[in-house]
């Protein structure tokens, strides 16, 4: 599961996974990503 998260731009900090919204979002076609 960690490799999957890393591929999508998540970074592990201590025991938490952090997602940086400033990164380019790599979303697969079957997921819809909306940013407000």
Coordinates of N, CA and C in Angstrom, one line a residue:
X1 N 0.8 -1.2 0.0 CA 0.0 0.0 0.0 C 0.9 1.3 0.0
X2 N 2.0 1.2 0.6 CA 2.9 2.4 0.7 C 3.4 2.8 -0.7
X3 N 3.7 1.8 -1.5 CA 4.2 2.1 -2.8 C 3.1 2.8 -3.6
X4 N 1.8 2.3 -3.4 CA 0.7 2.9 -4.1 C 0.6 4.4 -3.7
X5 N 0.7 4.7 -2.4 CA 0.6 6.0 -1.9 C 1.7 6.9 -2.5
X6 N 2.9 6.4 -2.5 CA 4.1 7.1 -3.0 C 3.9 7.5 -4.4
X7 N 3.3 6.6 -5.2 CA 3.1 6.9 -6.6 C 2.1 8.0 -6.8
X8 N 1.2 8.2 -5.9 CA 0.2 9.3 -6.1 C 0.6 10.6 -5.3
X9 N 1.9 10.7 -5.0 CA 2.4 12.0 -4.4 C 2.3 12.1 -2.9
X10 N 1.9 11.0 -2.2 CA 1.9 11.1 -0.8 C 3.3 11.0 -0.2
X11 N 3.5 11.7 0.9 CA 4.8 11.5 1.5 C 4.6 11.2 3.0
X12 N 5.4 10.3 3.5 CA 5.2 9.8 4.8 C 6.0 10.7 5.8
X13 N 5.3 11.2 6.8 CA 5.9 12.0 7.8 C 5.5 11.4 9.1
X14 N 6.5 10.9 9.9 CA 6.3 10.1 11.1 C 5.3 9.0 10.7
X15 N 4.2 9.0 11.4 CA 3.2 7.9 11.1 C 2.1 8.3 10.2
X16 N 2.2 9.5 9.7 CA 1.1 10.1 8.9 C 1.5 10.2 7.4
X17 N 0.5 10.1 6.5 CA 0.8 10.3 5.1 C 0.3 11.7 4.8
X18 N 1.2 12.5 4.2 CA 0.9 13.9 3.8 C 0.8 14.0 2.3
X19 N -0.2 14.7 1.9 CA -0.4 14.9 0.4 C -0.2 16.4 0.2
X20 N 0.7 16.7 -0.7 CA 1.0 18.1 -1.1 C 0.2 18.5 -2.3
X21 N -0.8 19.3 -2.1 CA -1.7 19.7 -3.2 C -1.0 20.6 -4.2
X22 N 0.2 21.1 -3.8 CA 1.0 21.9 -4.7 C 1.6 21.1 -5.8
X23 N 1.7 19.8 -5.6 CA 2.3 18.9 -6.6 C 1.3 18.7 -7.7
X24 N 1.8 18.3 -8.9 CA 0.9 18.0 -10.0 C 0.1 16.8 -9.5
X25 N -1.2 16.8 -9.7 CA -2.0 15.7 -9.3 C -2.0 14.6 -10.4
X26 N -1.6 13.4 -10.0 CA -1.5 12.3 -11.0 C -2.7 11.4 -10.6
X27 N -3.9 11.7 -11.2 CA -5.0 10.9 -10.9 C -5.4 10.0 -12.0
X28 N -5.6 8.7 -11.7 CA -6.1 7.8 -12.7 C -7.4 8.2 -13.3
X29 N -7.7 7.7 -14.4 CA -8.9 8.1 -15.2 C -10.2 7.8 -14.4
X30 N -10.1 6.7 -13.6 CA -11.4 6.3 -12.9 C -11.6 7.1 -11.6
X31 N -10.7 8.0 -11.3 CA -10.9 8.9 -10.1 C -11.1 10.3 -10.6
X32 N -12.1 11.0 -10.0 CA -12.3 12.4 -10.4 C -11.8 13.2 -9.2
X33 N -10.9 14.2 -9.6 CA -10.3 15.0 -8.6 C -10.8 16.4 -8.8
X34 N -11.4 17.0 -7.7 CA -11.8 18.4 -7.8 C -11.1 19.2 -6.8
X35 N -10.7 20.4 -7.2 CA -10.0 21.4 -6.3 C -10.9 22.6 -6.3
X36 N -11.2 23.0 -5.1 CA -12.0 24.2 -4.9 C -11.1 25.4 -4.8

